[in-house]
XYZ file of C-alpha atoms in Angstrom:
704
model
C -55.861 -202.943 102.054
C -53.587 -200.796 104.322
C -54.604 -203.169 107.347
C -53.734 -206.127 105.259
C -50.365 -204.680 104.469
C -49.611 -204.065 108.170
C -50.381 -207.868 108.870
C -47.539 -208.993 106.600
C -44.858 -206.538 108.147
C -41.329 -207.746 108.733
C -40.383 -208.948 112.170
C -36.531 -208.767 112.242
C -35.417 -209.136 115.937
C -37.211 -212.444 116.868
C -34.165 -214.901 117.204
C -36.348 -218.026 117.708
C -37.800 -217.910 114.052
C -36.009 -220.310 111.749
C -35.459 -219.482 108.148
C -37.598 -221.699 105.839
C -34.780 -221.987 103.344
C -31.445 -222.584 105.405
C -33.280 -223.884 108.635
C -31.122 -221.559 110.865
C -32.277 -219.023 113.118
C -29.098 -216.687 112.988
C -29.939 -213.029 112.776
C -26.723 -211.442 111.365
C -27.645 -208.957 108.741
C -24.095 -208.288 107.393
C -23.675 -212.072 106.491
C -27.306 -213.438 105.901
C -29.240 -210.225 105.316
C -32.349 -209.232 107.109
C -34.431 -211.903 108.662
C -38.034 -211.332 107.600
C -41.079 -212.840 108.766
C -44.547 -212.744 107.050
C -46.902 -213.600 109.858
C -50.070 -214.120 107.784
C -48.191 -216.973 105.852
C -45.980 -218.435 108.574
C -42.809 -217.657 106.664
C -39.375 -216.661 107.878
C -36.391 -216.221 105.480
C -33.041 -214.441 105.346
C -32.999 -212.104 102.436
C -29.755 -213.131 101.261
C -31.032 -216.873 101.161
C -33.679 -215.543 98.879
C -31.353 -213.392 96.683
C -28.952 -216.446 96.046
C -31.353 -219.196 95.632
C -30.997 -220.614 92.087
C -34.751 -221.149 91.453
C -36.218 -217.867 92.069
C -36.490 -214.458 91.006
C -38.138 -211.150 91.782
C -41.402 -210.876 89.915
C -43.192 -208.426 92.143
C -42.904 -204.724 92.766
C -40.301 -203.616 95.410
C -42.942 -203.049 98.149
C -44.636 -206.569 97.377
C -44.294 -209.383 99.775
C -40.443 -209.809 100.564
C -38.929 -207.029 98.556
C -40.431 -208.286 95.335
C -40.022 -211.976 96.047
C -43.741 -213.300 95.829
C -44.986 -215.464 98.463
C -46.066 -218.343 96.021
C -42.674 -218.186 94.348
C -40.832 -218.465 97.785
C -42.944 -221.529 98.701
C -42.137 -223.229 95.409
C -38.483 -222.571 95.954
C -38.707 -224.237 99.485
C -40.253 -227.145 97.924
C -37.652 -227.367 95.178
C -34.859 -227.241 97.591
C -36.307 -229.637 99.937
C -35.356 -232.262 97.377
C -31.624 -231.263 97.207
C -28.948 -232.115 99.870
C -26.331 -229.744 100.982
C -22.900 -230.844 100.200
C -21.548 -229.435 103.542
C -24.051 -230.296 106.298
C -25.615 -233.180 104.289
C -29.130 -231.896 105.132
C -31.861 -231.186 102.485
C -32.969 -227.735 101.783
C -29.919 -226.773 99.526
C -31.446 -223.867 97.485
C -28.035 -222.243 96.263
C -25.902 -223.834 93.442
C -22.632 -222.740 91.762
C -23.261 -220.725 88.691
C -20.759 -222.708 86.598
C -23.136 -225.039 84.689
C -20.836 -228.014 84.761
C -20.372 -227.860 88.614
C -23.277 -229.741 90.606
C -22.442 -228.415 93.992
C -25.496 -227.457 96.032
C -25.516 -225.688 99.483
C -27.292 -223.690 101.883
C -26.476 -219.980 101.726
C -24.884 -219.912 105.470
C -23.112 -223.292 104.596
C -21.676 -221.693 101.516
C -20.207 -218.890 103.628
C -18.371 -221.465 105.863
C -17.337 -223.327 102.669
C -15.850 -220.174 101.099
C -18.498 -219.817 98.456
C -18.418 -216.326 96.872
C -21.948 -214.611 96.639
C -21.806 -211.508 94.197
C -24.371 -209.048 95.148
C -24.676 -207.533 91.692
C -26.111 -208.512 88.308
C -27.940 -211.719 88.441
C -26.606 -212.377 91.849
C -24.295 -215.293 90.946
C -22.737 -217.877 93.326
C -19.413 -219.599 93.076
C -18.101 -222.782 94.727
C -14.313 -222.624 96.244
C -13.161 -224.281 93.028
C -14.742 -221.700 90.652
C -14.721 -218.544 92.757
C -12.969 -215.576 91.324
C -9.635 -214.572 92.853
C -7.286 -211.640 93.341
C -3.721 -211.448 91.921
C -0.805 -209.733 93.644
C 1.169 -207.293 91.259
C 4.198 -207.508 93.592
C 4.834 -209.193 96.978
C 4.481 -206.707 99.831
C 7.946 -206.019 101.316
C 6.845 -204.864 104.706
C 4.662 -206.788 107.446
C 1.143 -206.236 106.682
C -1.830 -205.301 108.964
C -5.595 -205.328 108.192
C -6.425 -201.532 107.190
C -9.698 -201.891 109.211
C -8.716 -203.772 112.519
C -5.065 -203.071 112.415
C -4.169 -206.662 113.434
C -1.537 -208.601 111.393
C -2.603 -210.121 108.299
C -0.944 -212.900 106.285
C 0.555 -211.512 103.316
C -1.074 -214.137 100.847
C -4.318 -213.438 99.065
C -7.086 -215.784 99.828
C -10.794 -215.960 100.498
C -10.315 -214.501 103.947
C -7.582 -211.903 102.802
C -8.480 -209.272 100.109
C -6.600 -206.147 98.966
C -7.524 -202.682 97.212
C -7.208 -203.100 93.315
C -6.347 -199.437 92.974
C -3.172 -198.854 95.382
C -2.392 -202.618 96.077
C -1.152 -201.385 99.524
C -4.370 -201.799 101.571
C -5.155 -205.379 102.741
C -8.234 -206.580 104.772
C -9.548 -209.458 106.458
C -12.752 -210.503 104.697
C -14.888 -210.256 107.872
C -13.501 -206.764 108.539
C -14.124 -205.326 105.121
C -17.644 -206.858 105.345
C -18.413 -205.009 108.572
C -16.939 -201.749 107.204
C -19.084 -202.049 104.069
C -22.165 -202.800 106.157
C -21.543 -199.664 108.293
C -20.366 -197.293 105.683
C -22.893 -198.420 102.988
C -22.368 -197.448 99.200
C -21.613 -193.720 99.479
C -18.885 -193.876 102.114
C -17.318 -197.408 101.139
C -13.922 -196.818 99.776
C -10.271 -197.754 100.126
C -9.051 -196.705 103.642
C -5.618 -195.911 102.229
C -6.050 -194.452 98.613
C -9.649 -193.321 98.898
C -10.474 -194.868 95.535
C -14.279 -195.727 95.563
C -15.540 -197.005 92.082
C -12.740 -199.355 91.215
C -12.598 -200.473 95.075
C -16.432 -201.187 95.263
C -16.576 -203.079 91.976
C -13.587 -205.155 93.195
C -15.354 -206.049 96.650
C -18.587 -206.770 94.860
C -16.626 -209.437 92.521
C -15.094 -210.820 95.497
C -18.424 -211.174 97.315
C -18.654 -208.297 99.770
C -22.209 -206.981 100.191
C -22.483 -203.134 99.908
C -25.944 -201.846 101.122
C -27.602 -199.184 99.099
C -28.565 -196.845 101.897
C -27.200 -194.207 104.226
C -24.093 -194.984 106.317
C -24.909 -196.212 109.723
C -23.759 -193.191 111.680
C -26.107 -191.039 109.420
C -29.066 -192.923 110.652
C -28.702 -191.575 114.055
C -31.041 -188.928 115.119
C -29.357 -185.303 114.707
C -26.175 -187.115 113.294
C -25.098 -183.895 111.715
C -26.022 -181.371 114.475
C -22.431 -180.558 115.577
C -20.493 -181.290 112.359
C -22.496 -178.431 110.499
C -20.509 -175.972 112.785
C -17.394 -174.784 110.740
C -14.166 -174.115 112.840
C -13.365 -170.449 112.783
C -10.323 -169.501 114.543
C -6.724 -168.621 113.809
C -4.302 -170.932 115.671
C -0.989 -169.321 114.416
C 1.510 -168.641 117.052
C 1.300 -165.039 116.385
C -2.125 -163.658 115.007
C -1.611 -160.509 112.977
C -5.417 -159.786 112.583
C -6.442 -156.506 114.447
C -9.907 -157.880 114.833
C -8.837 -160.930 116.680
C -8.396 -164.704 116.110
C -12.023 -165.359 115.235
C -12.238 -162.831 112.494
C -12.441 -164.147 109.027
C -12.784 -162.139 105.958
C -14.471 -163.624 102.826
C -11.378 -163.483 100.869
C -7.806 -162.235 100.980
C -5.112 -162.413 103.534
C -7.104 -162.347 106.711
C -9.420 -165.140 105.496
C -9.229 -168.293 107.792
C -7.899 -171.369 105.847
C -8.844 -174.589 107.774
C -6.269 -177.729 107.882
C -7.183 -179.898 104.912
C -6.591 -182.985 107.028
C -8.480 -182.548 110.258
C -10.438 -179.320 109.721
C -10.114 -178.590 113.521
C -7.314 -176.062 113.181
C -7.100 -172.757 111.300
C -5.028 -169.819 110.345
C -5.131 -166.485 108.531
C -3.278 -166.594 105.351
C -1.029 -163.743 106.415
C -0.396 -165.163 109.745
C 1.215 -168.480 108.223
C 2.733 -166.647 105.044
C 0.190 -168.273 102.565
C -0.475 -166.871 99.180
C -3.809 -165.565 97.997
C -4.840 -168.496 96.082
C -3.582 -171.176 98.583
C -6.230 -173.261 99.916
C -4.220 -176.331 101.146
C -2.784 -175.801 104.603
C -1.884 -178.518 107.191
C -1.591 -177.820 110.856
C 1.555 -178.610 112.880
C -0.167 -181.774 114.592
C -1.259 -183.228 111.254
C 1.995 -182.426 109.780
C 4.116 -184.311 112.377
C 1.660 -187.270 112.224
C 2.107 -187.473 108.422
C 5.880 -186.991 108.511
C 6.151 -190.178 110.855
C 4.065 -192.133 108.106
C 5.248 -191.349 104.861
C 2.905 -193.936 103.179
C 0.001 -191.585 104.339
C -1.029 -189.462 101.084
C -2.465 -186.059 101.735
C -5.996 -185.720 100.235
C -6.601 -182.818 97.827
C -9.224 -181.398 99.717
C -11.463 -182.081 102.825
C -15.290 -181.450 102.034
C -17.558 -180.011 104.773
C -20.016 -182.277 106.307
C -22.793 -180.192 104.734
C -21.303 -180.622 101.247
C -21.061 -184.306 101.753
C -24.644 -184.366 103.074
C -25.942 -182.617 99.932
C -23.716 -184.788 97.511
C -25.317 -187.824 99.182
C -28.837 -186.475 98.844
C -27.980 -185.825 95.121
C -26.809 -189.291 94.661
C -29.947 -191.066 96.150
C -32.495 -188.635 95.041
C -33.706 -191.043 92.444
C -33.703 -193.913 94.740
C -36.881 -195.250 96.135
C -37.381 -195.428 99.911
C -37.084 -198.927 99.606
C -33.394 -200.068 100.626
C -32.556 -202.705 98.073
C -29.507 -204.808 98.163
C -29.218 -204.651 94.362
C -26.580 -202.018 93.425
C -27.678 -200.368 90.313
C -24.824 -198.863 88.098
C -25.644 -195.311 87.030
C -24.857 -194.599 83.629
C -23.457 -191.229 82.738
C -22.349 -189.606 79.410
C -18.574 -189.137 80.010
C -17.275 -185.455 79.433
C -14.799 -184.962 76.529
C -11.334 -183.633 77.386
C -12.066 -180.242 75.694
C -15.247 -179.841 77.774
C -13.336 -180.839 81.138
C -10.396 -178.322 80.258
C -12.931 -175.611 79.392
C -14.405 -176.006 82.800
C -10.998 -175.857 84.582
C -10.069 -172.873 82.550
C -13.037 -170.933 84.085
C -10.625 -170.592 87.026
C -8.425 -168.226 84.868
C -8.655 -164.436 85.567
C -8.575 -162.108 82.657
C -8.086 -159.239 84.848
C -4.850 -160.397 86.434
C -1.770 -161.685 84.391
C 1.635 -163.183 85.089
C 4.523 -161.814 83.046
C 6.610 -164.284 81.192
C 9.850 -163.002 79.663
C 11.444 -165.398 77.303
C 14.955 -164.717 75.620
C 14.577 -167.288 72.853
C 12.903 -170.687 72.096
C 15.878 -172.396 73.796
C 15.114 -170.511 76.908
C 11.461 -171.476 77.105
C 11.584 -173.954 80.141
C 13.931 -171.788 82.225
C 11.538 -168.857 81.896
C 8.653 -171.138 82.852
C 10.487 -172.627 85.957
C 11.512 -169.116 86.988
C 7.925 -167.699 86.890
C 6.611 -171.090 88.699
C 9.229 -170.586 91.580
C 8.110 -167.108 92.340
C 6.584 -166.939 95.750
C 3.563 -164.964 94.514
C 2.910 -167.050 91.462
C -0.666 -167.697 90.903
C -1.722 -170.277 88.383
C -5.154 -168.502 87.958
C -3.499 -165.668 86.206
C -3.543 -165.056 82.474
C -0.019 -165.791 81.055
C 1.480 -162.467 79.390
C 4.284 -163.893 77.522
C 6.922 -161.568 75.857
C 9.816 -162.830 73.334
C 12.691 -160.420 73.652
C 13.299 -160.511 69.679
C 9.614 -160.285 68.948
C 8.623 -156.800 67.707
C 4.966 -157.425 67.155
C 4.213 -158.520 70.719
C 0.956 -160.336 70.059
C 0.007 -161.887 73.354
C -2.113 -164.759 71.913
C 0.466 -165.627 69.286
C 3.261 -165.452 71.962
C 1.334 -167.595 74.439
C 0.643 -170.360 71.834
C 4.142 -170.288 70.623
C 5.431 -170.473 74.161
C 3.228 -173.347 75.287
C 4.092 -175.384 72.239
C 7.843 -174.970 72.720
C 7.356 -175.585 76.507
C 5.794 -178.910 75.921
C 8.473 -179.749 73.489
C 11.269 -178.993 76.000
C 9.550 -180.738 78.870
C 9.718 -183.899 76.748
C 13.329 -183.636 76.647
C 13.838 -182.970 80.156
C 15.919 -185.246 82.494
C 12.820 -186.688 84.411
C 11.915 -188.521 81.153
C 13.472 -191.375 79.449
C 12.526 -193.565 76.287
C 11.929 -192.745 72.550
C 10.309 -189.851 71.474
C 6.572 -189.965 71.729
C 6.604 -192.756 74.162
C 8.199 -191.511 77.382
C 8.353 -192.885 80.900
C 9.652 -191.302 83.999
C 13.259 -191.630 84.778
C 14.744 -191.918 88.213
C 16.979 -188.804 88.756
C 18.290 -188.061 92.202
C 18.989 -184.432 91.404
C 15.641 -183.949 89.874
C 14.019 -185.382 93.133
C 16.057 -183.099 95.319
C 15.186 -180.128 93.304
C 11.434 -181.238 93.131
C 11.601 -181.116 89.233
C 8.924 -183.863 88.952
C 6.349 -181.734 90.968
C 7.268 -178.584 88.795
C 7.073 -180.478 85.321
C 3.615 -181.902 86.363
C 2.521 -178.379 87.268
C 3.828 -177.088 83.858
C 1.979 -179.675 81.870
C -1.420 -178.881 83.934
C -0.734 -175.144 83.241
C -0.134 -175.692 79.556
C -3.312 -177.928 78.936
C -5.631 -175.491 80.873
C -4.029 -172.271 79.396
C -4.614 -173.563 75.766
C -1.406 -175.392 74.994
C -1.059 -178.439 72.733
C -1.797 -182.220 73.555
C 0.956 -183.579 75.780
C 1.203 -186.604 73.345
C 4.491 -188.323 74.581
C 3.402 -190.289 77.519
C 3.930 -194.096 77.233
C 0.872 -196.331 78.087
C 2.793 -197.607 81.096
C 3.314 -194.105 82.347
C -0.323 -193.130 81.838
C -1.524 -196.398 83.660
C 0.918 -195.557 86.618
C -0.574 -192.228 86.990
C -4.172 -192.881 86.428
C -4.794 -196.625 86.468
C -6.197 -196.663 82.680
C -6.327 -198.997 81.003
C -7.410 -201.014 83.991
C -6.034 -204.328 82.681
C -2.877 -202.928 81.372
C 0.528 -204.761 82.109
C 4.065 -203.403 81.406
C 5.729 -204.912 78.319
C 9.281 -205.017 77.096
C 8.372 -202.193 74.601
C 7.957 -199.836 77.360
C 11.712 -200.037 78.356
C 12.728 -198.550 74.938
C 16.098 -199.304 73.431
C 18.411 -199.354 76.241
C 21.122 -201.751 77.654
C 18.943 -202.908 80.538
C 15.975 -203.532 77.947
C 18.248 -205.596 75.841
C 19.296 -208.011 78.777
C 15.819 -208.438 79.953
C 14.782 -209.323 76.210
C 17.444 -211.967 76.265
C 15.701 -213.577 79.372
C 12.342 -213.345 77.718
C 13.602 -214.688 74.339
C 15.428 -217.748 76.016
C 14.496 -221.158 74.403
C 16.175 -223.435 76.897
C 17.116 -223.420 80.651
C 20.796 -222.981 79.581
C 20.104 -219.908 77.638
C 17.906 -218.545 80.402
C 20.730 -219.231 83.058
C 23.217 -217.424 80.777
C 20.828 -214.532 80.292
C 20.043 -214.281 83.841
C 23.780 -214.299 84.665
C 24.301 -211.590 82.257
C 21.545 -209.336 83.897
C 22.369 -210.361 87.347
C 23.179 -206.755 88.708
C 19.846 -205.634 87.498
C 17.937 -208.639 88.838
C 19.755 -208.232 92.198
C 19.001 -204.455 92.465
C 15.169 -205.139 91.539
C 15.083 -208.075 94.325
C 14.316 -210.423 91.410
C 17.370 -212.689 91.456
C 16.121 -216.285 92.122
C 16.609 -219.944 91.114
C 14.652 -220.766 88.114
C 13.827 -224.629 87.897
C 11.444 -224.360 84.919
C 11.586 -222.539 81.695
C 8.132 -221.341 81.925
C 9.141 -219.304 85.025
C 10.791 -216.791 82.965
C 7.468 -215.028 82.080
C 6.921 -214.155 85.750
C 10.507 -213.120 86.237
C 10.276 -210.713 83.412
C 6.966 -209.379 84.703
C 8.299 -208.783 88.130
C 11.471 -207.018 86.663
C 9.182 -204.709 84.448
C 6.900 -204.040 87.374
C 9.913 -202.957 89.629
C 11.636 -200.891 86.886
C 8.494 -199.032 85.760
C 6.417 -198.690 88.867
C 7.738 -199.632 92.210
C 11.041 -197.811 92.090
C 9.390 -194.813 90.737
C 7.051 -194.440 93.660
C 8.226 -191.096 94.847
C 8.770 -189.395 91.599
C 5.276 -190.644 90.606
C 3.845 -189.251 93.796
C 5.403 -185.779 93.161
C 4.374 -185.866 89.553
C 0.858 -186.440 90.424
C 0.771 -183.508 92.865
C 2.202 -181.224 90.295
C -0.618 -182.415 87.810
C -3.020 -181.413 90.583
C -2.478 -177.740 89.592
C -5.819 -176.182 89.031
C -7.659 -179.372 89.617
C -6.466 -181.210 86.449
C -5.467 -184.543 88.034
C -8.815 -185.191 89.750
C -10.707 -184.357 86.439
C -8.443 -186.653 84.369
C -9.146 -189.583 86.767
C -12.714 -189.214 86.217
C -12.284 -189.273 82.466
C -9.300 -191.200 81.857
C -10.462 -192.833 78.609
C -11.102 -189.189 77.202
C -7.713 -187.974 78.216
C -5.963 -190.828 76.934
C -5.307 -189.491 73.603
C -4.200 -186.098 75.073
C -1.343 -187.587 77.084
C -0.506 -190.477 74.917
C 0.723 -190.213 71.426
C 0.800 -189.934 68.518
C -0.895 -186.459 67.933
C -3.575 -186.873 65.415
C -2.307 -185.190 62.146
C -4.209 -182.511 60.228
C -5.974 -183.499 57.178
C -7.757 -181.193 54.557
C -11.135 -182.451 55.971
C -10.109 -181.816 59.705
C -9.084 -178.110 58.709
C -12.257 -177.466 56.687
C -14.318 -178.709 59.765
C -12.620 -176.427 62.110
C -13.700 -173.159 60.078
C -17.004 -171.846 60.006
C -17.646 -169.485 57.083
C -19.444 -166.041 57.429
C -21.474 -165.390 54.251
C -22.777 -162.128 53.070
C -26.707 -161.576 52.971
C -26.556 -160.422 49.367
C -27.096 -163.185 46.837
C -24.766 -161.825 44.403
C -22.001 -161.570 46.797
C -22.886 -165.095 48.284
C -22.117 -166.676 44.974
C -18.666 -165.063 44.804
C -17.956 -166.109 48.306
C -19.052 -169.678 47.690
C -16.664 -169.686 44.667
C -14.000 -168.738 47.082
C -14.821 -171.430 49.575
C -14.469 -174.087 46.675
C -11.028 -172.441 45.968
C -10.257 -172.762 49.780
C -11.358 -176.501 49.812
C -9.224 -177.320 46.661
C -6.255 -175.486 48.146
C -6.467 -177.378 51.305
C -6.448 -180.760 49.445
C -3.693 -179.704 47.538
C -1.532 -178.632 50.597
C -2.533 -182.183 51.989
C -1.031 -183.804 48.973
C 2.112 -181.892 49.267
C 1.399 -179.805 45.981
C 1.746 -176.445 47.583
C 4.713 -174.674 49.404
C 2.566 -174.153 52.394
C 1.439 -176.939 54.625
C -1.706 -177.484 56.554
C 0.029 -176.706 59.704
C 1.381 -173.383 58.242
C -2.134 -172.522 57.327
C -3.419 -173.145 60.807
C -0.598 -171.252 62.327
C -1.317 -168.184 60.133
C -5.028 -168.162 61.043
C -4.913 -169.214 64.728
C -0.902 -169.007 65.906
C -1.159 -172.861 66.647
C -0.171 -175.563 64.231
C -2.335 -178.132 65.722
C -5.697 -178.019 67.675
C -5.108 -177.231 71.386
C -6.248 -179.874 73.854
C -8.995 -177.339 75.260
C -10.023 -176.495 71.592
C -10.356 -173.124 69.919
C -12.220 -170.485 71.562
C -13.687 -168.635 69.741
C -14.139 -171.050 66.972
C -12.108 -170.338 63.940
C -13.948 -168.580 61.283
C -13.560 -167.270 57.561
C -14.888 -164.069 56.079
C -14.401 -162.539 52.563
C -13.290 -159.282 51.171
C -13.271 -157.871 47.531
C -10.600 -155.628 46.111
C -10.694 -153.346 43.130
C -7.142 -154.459 42.340
C -7.008 -158.403 42.527
C -3.260 -158.376 42.120
C -2.884 -156.733 45.507
C -5.511 -158.768 47.384
C -3.740 -160.954 49.704
C -5.457 -163.114 52.581
C -5.307 -161.626 56.159
C -5.816 -163.104 59.604
C -6.598 -162.078 63.223
C -5.169 -164.733 65.391
C -6.533 -163.527 68.642
C -9.953 -164.140 67.188
C -9.005 -167.325 65.148
C -10.158 -165.479 62.065
C -9.160 -165.685 58.501
C -10.270 -163.181 55.672
C -9.844 -164.638 52.138
C -9.799 -162.433 49.156
C -12.307 -162.802 46.389
C -10.347 -163.510 43.248
C -11.155 -164.205 39.652
C -9.349 -167.500 39.316
C -7.958 -170.439 41.411
C -4.586 -169.987 40.152
C -4.375 -166.394 41.431
C -6.117 -167.623 44.659
C -3.437 -170.221 45.219
C -0.531 -167.862 44.337
C -1.589 -165.237 46.858
C -2.559 -167.737 49.723
C 0.607 -169.799 49.327
C 2.849 -166.642 49.109
C 1.316 -164.936 52.292
C 1.327 -168.214 54.342
C 5.078 -169.000 53.564
C 6.083 -165.407 54.174
C 4.503 -165.476 57.530
C 6.094 -168.930 58.462
C 9.654 -167.206 57.369
C 9.038 -164.521 59.804
C 8.011 -166.620 62.432
C 11.443 -168.601 62.190
C 13.485 -165.545 62.257
């Protein structure tokens, strides 16, 4: 059996053998796939010719015949195609047809490449003729001369079959041949946008546009001892003056004399103390890279550079379930998306309970100033616990103060000058002073700190702002509602609502200053062109003009690694950033708390009765029949009037106590443990009276 298998081994390099399907002898793997010969059956085929043929499918195992295509099936397909004529070369043997049922175009696979057919190497491997082929759309016209991001040669700034762009950043453009060579070399794990490093969205778009991405190691990894030199980590301090007494090559495991490597090139290093870096700083750029980046502002700094060993280990993990057969079929690996509380809880593991940062707050109006003052300290460490003190607070409960502080902080940030629009649906505003003071970065950093340290949901981003930051929802387009109620929005609405060319010209004249500033002033010959005009104006106003603020805001959100995690779970975090925040109900409050019952049956019966009183009280609060609200009750028990984005830790709980004098039995709480203690009372009326009174008194004390 082994000898028989050896007889039908593939011959890939014989240039004289002709493909039985397309009748060509070309051996160009990135264009036509491997050229495979089965000697015993006197059969030679291009792998892509098989994949794209309309009348054949893989019925065998992956290691059977030609990667699962059985010999008998291949011969049947050859006979079928021998009766079909190619619409390009006019010769018989056309095995590939357009996947649109009403389209009758048949073609050889190589002829299809020449005729701008698009072959999708995913799913059912459909093929599309030039008329029915998928296309890309341009969000905005490029303002600068473009060059291919692979070969760096000039490129026409018009999307076509031969010119493709990245769907994530829209700034990286490619020749089709260049991006195909790049994909064939980099393969699935390393194939990503050369400008923004987006991989998932980029690969899906390239597959849609007919780019073949091999599921194998990158070509440079297949060389012998490819990682031999790269596994050596650079270990030298390159500061002008090294302050280490043990020399430039000394690196401690942590602290001021740990060597930090350049996050761009990795080939320069410095001791933290030698470059005045703080203890938690891991991002450092050497002088050479900094000079190069400053010359080209469009280059975005990556968040971190992984070591070659880490990349190798990650690649092995990704491919560990893939068989040794290197299939062209790209299988999409499903995974259960993490919830936002789970992600935030993982990020919160970075916070040290042994170290704390003191935040002194005069009153609620000074919350944002106090936060900015702490953030701007040279030794500020986001990994330290926040120790918040209000000057007028005599109780000085840190958990209660921290949650109060974070709630007020998010409210103040929403009203800051970097945002505009109605409450709950804010967009970034363009503010030159805020740019000069780097307030966009600071606000982004404070929002990240708030979420990870247990603050409330942000809840005030507009869908347009969330999409600009995280590219979710993927098909979202800015609308007039995103502009809010402003004079500018009113003028653009007049353009959108124009019912005649005369009304349209009048509306455009009224908004001429805005249109000229946006570069959208143009002659309109048809009424239908107003939709494209409005789309261009919205795109400029909400996205293009805000590129620098958005960039700094993203950098702020990278604090403690939040931005990268949100990018991986954009759907889960949408409700965290975009309102409205879900209101409390009697049922949701009941689900939050876990009751701790006694072991004695007689006591359990009394506690069950008290739990029934508790549920009835919550329903009456929800219906507005009590002086206290559900938010007041949750604040009394946990010091938070809504559920933090990270959730409660520990889980809120309820226990019970009995008192010899029911008239003096009032509920108690330990907010640091999210624990509520309810009195066992003889009637619901007394239970309601005591609980209502205690919660309302607590709320009054909080407001003083």
